């Protein structure tokens, strides 16, 4: 089935969707994005994704005129247009400051933002999950607003390529003496029976999956300590894992070539993954799924 995308109010064949060379997303990376998981044709945790998107739009003063309802409708129609009303998929949403002659400051008032959506079939990486993956560390030279999900992703691109160069699933950013997050994932460790993860702050993305996993862990009575993992603590970790919309809960069994814990996926990651999958199975859509 040919891919259909949404661009500024229109549903178009992908090859007919065109942007201006003055587009500020292209010139400055001046925009935000979200990636929302689709399970059985239903948007998973779309309320949390929208909340994060609106916060980013406010912080970056993007004048988004589409309502949440219109955005959700566009997500759902896109799933129908692409035959993705069952199975797993994800929807990518990007909103940029629009097209205008290049100036660093904002374009003239009234310049419409660009709203782009695409939907893609997704196969969860379950085989990798069963074996556990390897990760490598990478210096966190990003800016101090990592809480905003901007399309300015060059450090993430470099970090993920570093992982690819080392046959690793992910790069984990290290800022000073602590692990912050992955190139497109959050990071959890288990130390002394406690679940540790970087606290939500301007140095990490407040991951939808991260926040859900923290809630699920508390529900399962695992002690959660939102404190960074120090690099010197890594050898003592009994488990290390990633969370994210396209990774779910992904155990790491090697970091920079050294074995983590017992070198196999751990029981806490497994239980949290099962709890997450159960939550997806009962996913309550905003609206009635891909109507
Ligand atoms: N990335 N940290 C970073 C830097 C991310 O880019 C992402 C998501 C996450 C996990 O957030 P969530 O659980 O809300 O997906 C953490 C998306 C999936 C991407 O860039 O494709």
Tab-separated table of C-alpha atoms and ligand atoms in Angstrom:
chain	number	residue	atom	x	y	z
A	1	UNK	CA	0.000	0.000	0.000
A	2	UNK	CA	1.386	3.417	-1.000
A	3	UNK	CA	2.358	5.581	1.939
A	4	UNK	CA	0.110	8.547	2.707
A	5	UNK	CA	1.317	11.429	4.868
A	6	UNK	CA	-0.372	14.456	6.422
A	7	UNK	CA	1.063	17.881	5.591
A	8	UNK	CA	-0.557	21.148	6.639
A	9	UNK	CA	-4.131	19.898	6.540
A	10	UNK	CA	-3.822	17.584	3.517
A	11	UNK	CA	-3.481	13.820	3.241
A	12	UNK	CA	-1.111	13.189	0.329
A	13	UNK	CA	0.881	10.371	-1.253
A	14	UNK	CA	4.333	10.624	0.360
A	15	UNK	CA	6.031	11.563	-2.943
A	16	UNK	CA	3.633	14.483	-3.474
A	17	UNK	CA	4.302	16.055	-0.070
A	18	UNK	CA	6.665	18.997	-0.616
A	19	UNK	CA	8.250	21.569	1.704
A	20	UNK	CA	9.752	24.995	1.025
A	21	UNK	CA	13.549	25.410	1.080
A	22	UNK	CA	12.795	28.281	3.517
A	23	UNK	CA	11.305	25.797	5.979
A	24	UNK	CA	12.769	26.573	9.411
A	25	UNK	CA	12.838	22.918	10.346
A	26	UNK	CA	15.286	22.432	7.451
A	27	UNK	CA	17.294	25.630	8.068
A	28	UNK	CA	17.436	25.704	11.876
A	29	UNK	CA	16.004	22.467	13.250
A	30	UNK	CA	13.398	24.885	14.623
A	31	UNK	CA	10.641	22.540	15.718
A	32	UNK	CA	9.430	19.698	17.867
A	33	UNK	CA	8.281	16.131	17.295
A	34	UNK	CA	6.561	13.184	18.926
A	35	UNK	CA	6.537	9.474	18.162
A	36	UNK	CA	3.384	7.730	19.362
A	37	UNK	CA	3.011	3.967	19.518
A	38	UNK	CA	0.002	2.337	17.896
A	39	UNK	CA	-1.218	-1.006	19.213
A	40	UNK	CA	-4.130	-2.753	17.528
A	41	UNK	CA	-4.875	0.451	15.646
A	42	UNK	CA	-5.094	2.469	18.864
A	43	UNK	CA	-2.825	5.293	19.931
A	44	UNK	CA	-0.962	4.344	23.097
A	45	UNK	CA	-0.717	7.099	25.720
A	46	UNK	CA	-1.575	9.828	23.232
A	47	UNK	CA	-2.606	12.083	26.129
A	48	UNK	CA	0.943	12.027	27.544
A	49	UNK	CA	2.489	12.621	24.116
A	50	UNK	CA	0.179	15.570	23.475
A	51	UNK	CA	0.895	17.041	26.896
A	52	UNK	CA	4.646	16.923	26.200
A	53	UNK	CA	4.093	18.354	22.716
A	54	UNK	CA	2.052	21.299	24.051
A	55	UNK	CA	4.659	22.006	26.720
A	56	UNK	CA	7.382	22.074	24.025
A	57	UNK	CA	5.249	24.336	21.828
A	58	UNK	CA	4.760	26.741	24.737
A	59	UNK	CA	8.432	26.764	25.736
A	60	UNK	CA	9.561	27.392	22.139
A	61	UNK	CA	6.684	29.823	21.443
A	62	UNK	CA	5.408	27.815	18.464
A	63	UNK	CA	1.982	29.041	17.452
A	64	UNK	CA	0.219	25.703	16.941
A	65	UNK	CA	-3.328	26.383	15.790
A	66	UNK	CA	-4.530	22.768	15.390
A	67	UNK	CA	-6.391	21.540	18.464
A	68	UNK	CA	-5.520	18.322	20.299
A	69	UNK	CA	-8.720	16.807	18.905
A	70	UNK	CA	-7.789	17.744	15.324
A	71	UNK	CA	-4.280	16.331	15.836
A	72	UNK	CA	-5.679	13.056	17.184
A	73	UNK	CA	-8.158	12.860	14.300
A	74	UNK	CA	-5.288	13.368	11.854
A	75	UNK	CA	-3.310	10.563	13.578
A	76	UNK	CA	-6.285	8.195	13.332
A	77	UNK	CA	-7.168	9.045	9.743
A	78	UNK	CA	-3.545	8.556	8.757
A	79	UNK	CA	-3.633	5.062	10.256
A	80	UNK	CA	-6.732	4.272	8.185
A	81	UNK	CA	-5.227	5.757	5.002
A	82	UNK	CA	-2.168	3.553	5.465
A	83	UNK	CA	-4.005	0.353	6.366
A	84	UNK	CA	-2.532	0.362	9.869
A	85	UNK	CA	-5.755	-0.158	11.811
A	86	UNK	CA	-4.477	-3.407	13.284
A	87	UNK	CA	-1.119	-4.731	14.423
A	88	UNK	CA	1.617	-2.423	15.610
A	89	UNK	CA	2.755	0.855	14.152
A	90	UNK	CA	3.915	4.290	15.164
A	91	UNK	CA	2.922	7.778	14.140
A	92	UNK	CA	5.526	10.502	13.754
A	93	UNK	CA	4.391	14.103	14.319
A	94	UNK	CA	6.589	17.094	13.569
A	95	UNK	CA	5.694	20.747	14.037
A	96	UNK	CA	8.121	23.425	12.909
A	97	UNK	CA	8.054	27.235	12.852
A	98	UNK	CA	7.145	27.260	9.172
A	99	UNK	CA	8.709	28.772	6.052
A	100	UNK	CA	9.999	32.340	5.894
A	101	UNK	CA	13.126	34.142	4.593
A	102	UNK	CA	16.055	33.097	6.794
A	103	UNK	CA	16.488	35.144	9.961
A	104	UNK	CA	17.539	33.735	13.314
A	105	UNK	CA	14.732	35.529	15.101
A	106	UNK	CA	11.146	34.389	14.650
A	107	UNK	CA	9.454	34.923	11.265
A	108	UNK	CA	6.687	37.548	10.900
A	109	UNK	CA	3.639	36.981	13.106
A	110	UNK	CA	1.070	34.935	11.277
A	111	UNK	CA	3.617	32.661	9.535
A	112	UNK	CA	1.857	29.306	9.801
A	113	UNK	CA	3.666	26.446	11.521
A	114	UNK	CA	4.305	23.322	9.444
A	115	UNK	CA	2.492	20.227	10.708
A	116	UNK	CA	3.652	16.890	9.324
A	117	UNK	CA	2.531	13.369	10.242
A	118	UNK	CA	3.543	9.968	8.934
A	119	UNK	CA	2.586	6.453	10.004
A	120	UNK	CA	4.838	3.410	9.778
A	121	UNK	CA	4.425	-0.305	10.476
A	122	UNK	CA	6.452	-1.306	13.530
A	123	UNK	CA	7.742	-4.681	14.658
A	124	UNK	CA	8.829	-4.599	18.312
A	125	UNK	CA	12.454	-5.812	18.644
A	126	UNK	CA	11.442	-8.874	20.678
A	127	UNK	CA	14.283	-11.153	19.555
A	128	UNK	CA	16.821	-8.568	20.675
A	129	UNK	CA	14.938	-8.210	23.936
A	130	UNK	CA	15.097	-11.944	24.622
A	131	UNK	CA	18.889	-11.985	24.261
A	132	UNK	CA	19.570	-8.508	25.639
A	133	UNK	CA	21.566	-5.924	23.706
A	134	UNK	CA	24.881	-4.185	23.973
A	135	UNK	CA	25.312	-0.458	24.449
A	136	UNK	CA	28.219	1.944	24.384
A	137	UNK	CA	28.746	5.242	26.186
A	138	UNK	CA	29.086	8.572	24.409
A	139	UNK	CA	29.865	12.075	25.738
A	140	UNK	CA	26.729	14.101	26.405
A	141	UNK	CA	27.649	17.352	24.708
A	142	UNK	CA	23.994	18.303	24.124
A	143	UNK	CA	22.480	21.586	25.267
A	144	UNK	CA	20.743	22.113	28.612
A	145	UNK	CA	17.166	21.803	27.360
A	146	UNK	CA	17.106	18.072	26.705
A	147	UNK	CA	13.617	18.102	28.233
A	148	UNK	CA	12.336	19.557	24.956
A	149	UNK	CA	11.738	17.064	22.159
A	150	UNK	CA	13.191	19.216	19.398
A	151	UNK	CA	14.141	18.061	15.903
A	152	UNK	CA	17.654	19.375	16.600
A	153	UNK	CA	18.987	15.840	16.862
A	154	UNK	CA	22.596	16.033	15.690
A	155	UNK	CA	24.119	14.754	18.969
A	156	UNK	CA	21.614	11.870	18.899
A	157	UNK	CA	22.550	11.126	15.273
A	158	UNK	CA	26.273	11.097	16.125
A	159	UNK	CA	25.681	8.986	19.237
A	160	UNK	CA	23.521	6.434	17.434
A	161	UNK	CA	26.059	6.189	14.611
A	162	UNK	CA	28.745	5.571	17.242
A	163	UNK	CA	26.567	2.687	18.469
A	164	UNK	CA	26.143	1.380	14.910
A	165	UNK	CA	29.917	1.588	14.363
A	166	UNK	CA	30.334	-0.661	17.414
A	167	UNK	CA	27.513	-3.103	16.551
A	168	UNK	CA	25.626	-1.806	19.582
A	169	UNK	CA	21.892	-1.192	19.921
A	170	UNK	CA	22.234	2.169	21.614
A	171	UNK	CA	24.632	4.828	22.862
A	172	UNK	CA	24.181	6.067	26.403
A	173	UNK	CA	25.109	9.676	27.005
A	174	UNK	CA	27.498	10.403	29.891
A	175	UNK	CA	27.501	13.929	31.326
A	176	UNK	CA	30.329	14.484	33.791
A	177	UNK	CA	30.245	11.352	35.932
A	178	UNK	CA	26.670	10.207	35.298
A	179	UNK	CA	24.613	8.315	32.729
A	180	UNK	CA	21.839	10.623	31.509
A	181	UNK	CA	19.880	8.801	28.765
A	182	UNK	CA	20.251	7.023	25.447
A	183	UNK	CA	20.265	8.659	22.008
A	184	UNK	CA	16.522	7.921	21.745
A	185	UNK	CA	15.770	6.112	25.013
A	186	UNK	CA	15.835	6.647	28.778
A	187	UNK	CA	18.091	4.543	30.980
A	188	UNK	CA	17.385	2.570	34.163
A	189	UNK	CA	19.705	0.538	36.368
A	190	UNK	CA	19.210	-1.744	39.342
A	191	UNK	CA	21.607	-1.152	42.224
A	192	UNK	CA	21.262	-2.642	45.698
A	193	UNK	CA	17.752	-3.763	44.787
A	194	UNK	CA	16.708	-0.213	43.894
A	195	UNK	CA	15.641	1.009	40.475
A	196	UNK	CA	17.656	4.085	39.519
A	197	UNK	CA	17.067	6.538	36.703
A	198	UNK	CA	18.023	10.133	35.977
A	199	UNK	CA	15.408	12.458	37.487
A	200	UNK	CA	13.179	14.390	35.087
A	201	UNK	CA	14.984	17.693	34.614
A	202	UNK	CA	16.419	19.807	31.805
A	203	UNK	CA	19.109	17.154	31.155
A	204	UNK	CA	16.849	14.325	29.939
A	205	UNK	CA	13.695	13.903	27.920
A	206	UNK	CA	10.728	13.111	30.190
A	207	UNK	CA	10.060	9.865	28.325
A	208	UNK	CA	6.469	8.685	28.145
A	209	UNK	CA	7.738	5.120	28.574
A	210	UNK	CA	10.094	6.180	31.378
A	211	UNK	CA	7.274	7.782	33.356
A	212	UNK	CA	5.020	4.763	32.775
A	213	UNK	CA	7.753	2.348	33.840
A	214	UNK	CA	8.334	4.349	37.042
A	215	UNK	CA	4.590	4.084	37.782
A	216	UNK	CA	4.491	0.369	36.920
A	217	UNK	CA	7.554	-0.277	39.110
A	218	UNK	CA	5.928	1.467	42.067
A	219	UNK	CA	2.783	-0.615	41.437
A	220	UNK	CA	4.939	-3.763	41.577
A	221	UNK	CA	6.570	-2.550	44.830
A	222	UNK	CA	10.027	-2.176	43.309
A	223	UNK	CA	11.806	0.654	45.152
A	224	UNK	CA	12.387	3.534	42.719
A	225	UNK	CA	15.109	6.078	43.344
A	226	UNK	CA	15.161	8.827	40.717
A	227	UNK	CA	18.859	9.513	41.172
A	228	UNK	CA	21.465	9.398	38.389
A	229	UNK	CA	23.618	6.307	37.905
A	230	UNK	CA	27.284	7.246	38.359
A	231	UNK	CA	29.778	5.699	35.953
A	232	UNK	CA	31.727	4.271	38.923
A	233	UNK	CA	28.551	2.395	39.969
A	234	UNK	CA	28.148	0.602	36.632
A	235	UNK	CA	30.204	-2.476	37.650
A	236	UNK	CA	27.864	-2.961	40.644
A	237	UNK	CA	24.637	-2.808	38.616
A	238	UNK	CA	22.684	-6.048	38.597
A	239	UNK	CA	20.575	-4.818	35.650
A	240	UNK	CA	20.654	-2.017	33.127
A	241	UNK	CA	17.886	-1.319	30.633
A	242	UNK	CA	16.467	1.199	28.205
A	243	UNK	CA	12.926	2.460	27.803
A	244	UNK	CA	11.312	4.192	24.850
A	245	UNK	CA	8.392	4.199	22.449
A	246	UNK	CA	10.254	2.109	19.869
A	247	UNK	CA	12.205	-0.044	22.368
A	248	UNK	CA	9.677	-0.677	25.192
A	249	UNK	CA	11.864	-2.104	27.982
A	250	UNK	CA	15.155	-3.305	26.471
A	251	UNK	CA	17.721	-5.068	28.679
A	252	UNK	CA	21.390	-4.169	28.196
A	253	UNK	CA	23.753	-7.067	28.839
A	254	UNK	CA	27.018	-5.377	27.790
A	255	UNK	CA	28.157	-1.799	28.207
A	256	UNK	CA	31.351	-0.723	26.423
A	257	UNK	CA	32.169	-4.405	26.052
A	258	UNK	CA	31.919	-5.210	29.796
A	259	UNK	CA	29.278	-7.660	30.993
A	260	UNK	CA	26.404	-6.073	32.946
A	261	UNK	CA	25.124	-8.090	35.927
A	262	UNK	CA	24.927	-11.759	34.986
A	263	UNK	CA	25.217	-10.989	31.260
A	264	UNK	CA	21.600	-11.989	30.603
A	265	UNK	CA	18.329	-10.018	30.725
A	266	UNK	CA	17.335	-9.546	34.368
A	267	UNK	CA	14.068	-10.313	36.162
A	268	UNK	CA	13.127	-6.703	36.913
A	269	UNK	CA	13.424	-5.616	33.275
A	270	UNK	CA	11.397	-8.668	32.273
A	271	UNK	CA	8.607	-7.976	34.765
A	272	UNK	CA	8.465	-4.312	33.822
A	273	UNK	CA	8.321	-5.205	30.143
A	274	UNK	CA	5.457	-7.625	30.818
A	275	UNK	CA	3.613	-4.961	32.814
A	276	UNK	CA	4.114	-2.466	29.971
A	277	UNK	CA	2.826	-4.917	27.365
A	278	UNK	CA	-0.203	-5.629	29.567
A	279	UNK	CA	-0.830	-1.879	29.759
A	280	UNK	CA	-0.618	-1.635	25.976
A	281	UNK	CA	-3.079	-4.492	25.586
A	282	UNK	CA	-5.637	-2.585	27.604
A	283	UNK	CA	-4.654	0.722	25.922
A	284	UNK	CA	-7.454	3.188	26.297
A	285	UNK	CA	-7.461	5.347	23.176
A	286	UNK	CA	-8.416	8.974	23.102
A	287	UNK	CA	-11.597	8.450	21.124
A	288	UNK	CA	-12.448	5.027	19.780
A	289	UNK	CA	-9.261	3.777	18.185
A	290	UNK	CA	-8.640	4.126	14.457
A	291	UNK	CA	-12.288	4.785	13.653
B	1	LIG	N1	12.770	9.113	21.028
B	1	LIG	N2	15.200	10.141	25.354
B	1	LIG	C1	15.376	10.646	24.110
B	1	LIG	C2	16.543	11.534	23.859
B	1	LIG	C3	14.453	10.320	23.087
B	1	LIG	O1	14.611	10.839	21.854
B	1	LIG	C4	13.375	9.456	23.375
B	1	LIG	C5	12.352	9.072	22.342
B	1	LIG	C6	13.249	8.930	24.679
B	1	LIG	C7	12.131	8.023	25.077
B	1	LIG	O2	10.924	8.736	25.148
B	1	LIG	P1	9.517	8.031	24.911
B	1	LIG	O3	9.411	6.954	25.923
B	1	LIG	O4	8.531	9.127	25.134
B	1	LIG	O5	9.533	7.504	23.513
B	1	LIG	C8	14.185	9.331	25.641
B	1	LIG	C9	11.882	8.808	19.914
B	1	LIG	C10	11.225	7.492	20.029
B	1	LIG	C11	12.641	9.011	18.620
B	1	LIG	O6	13.481	9.903	18.592
B	1	LIG	O7	12.380	8.310	17.640
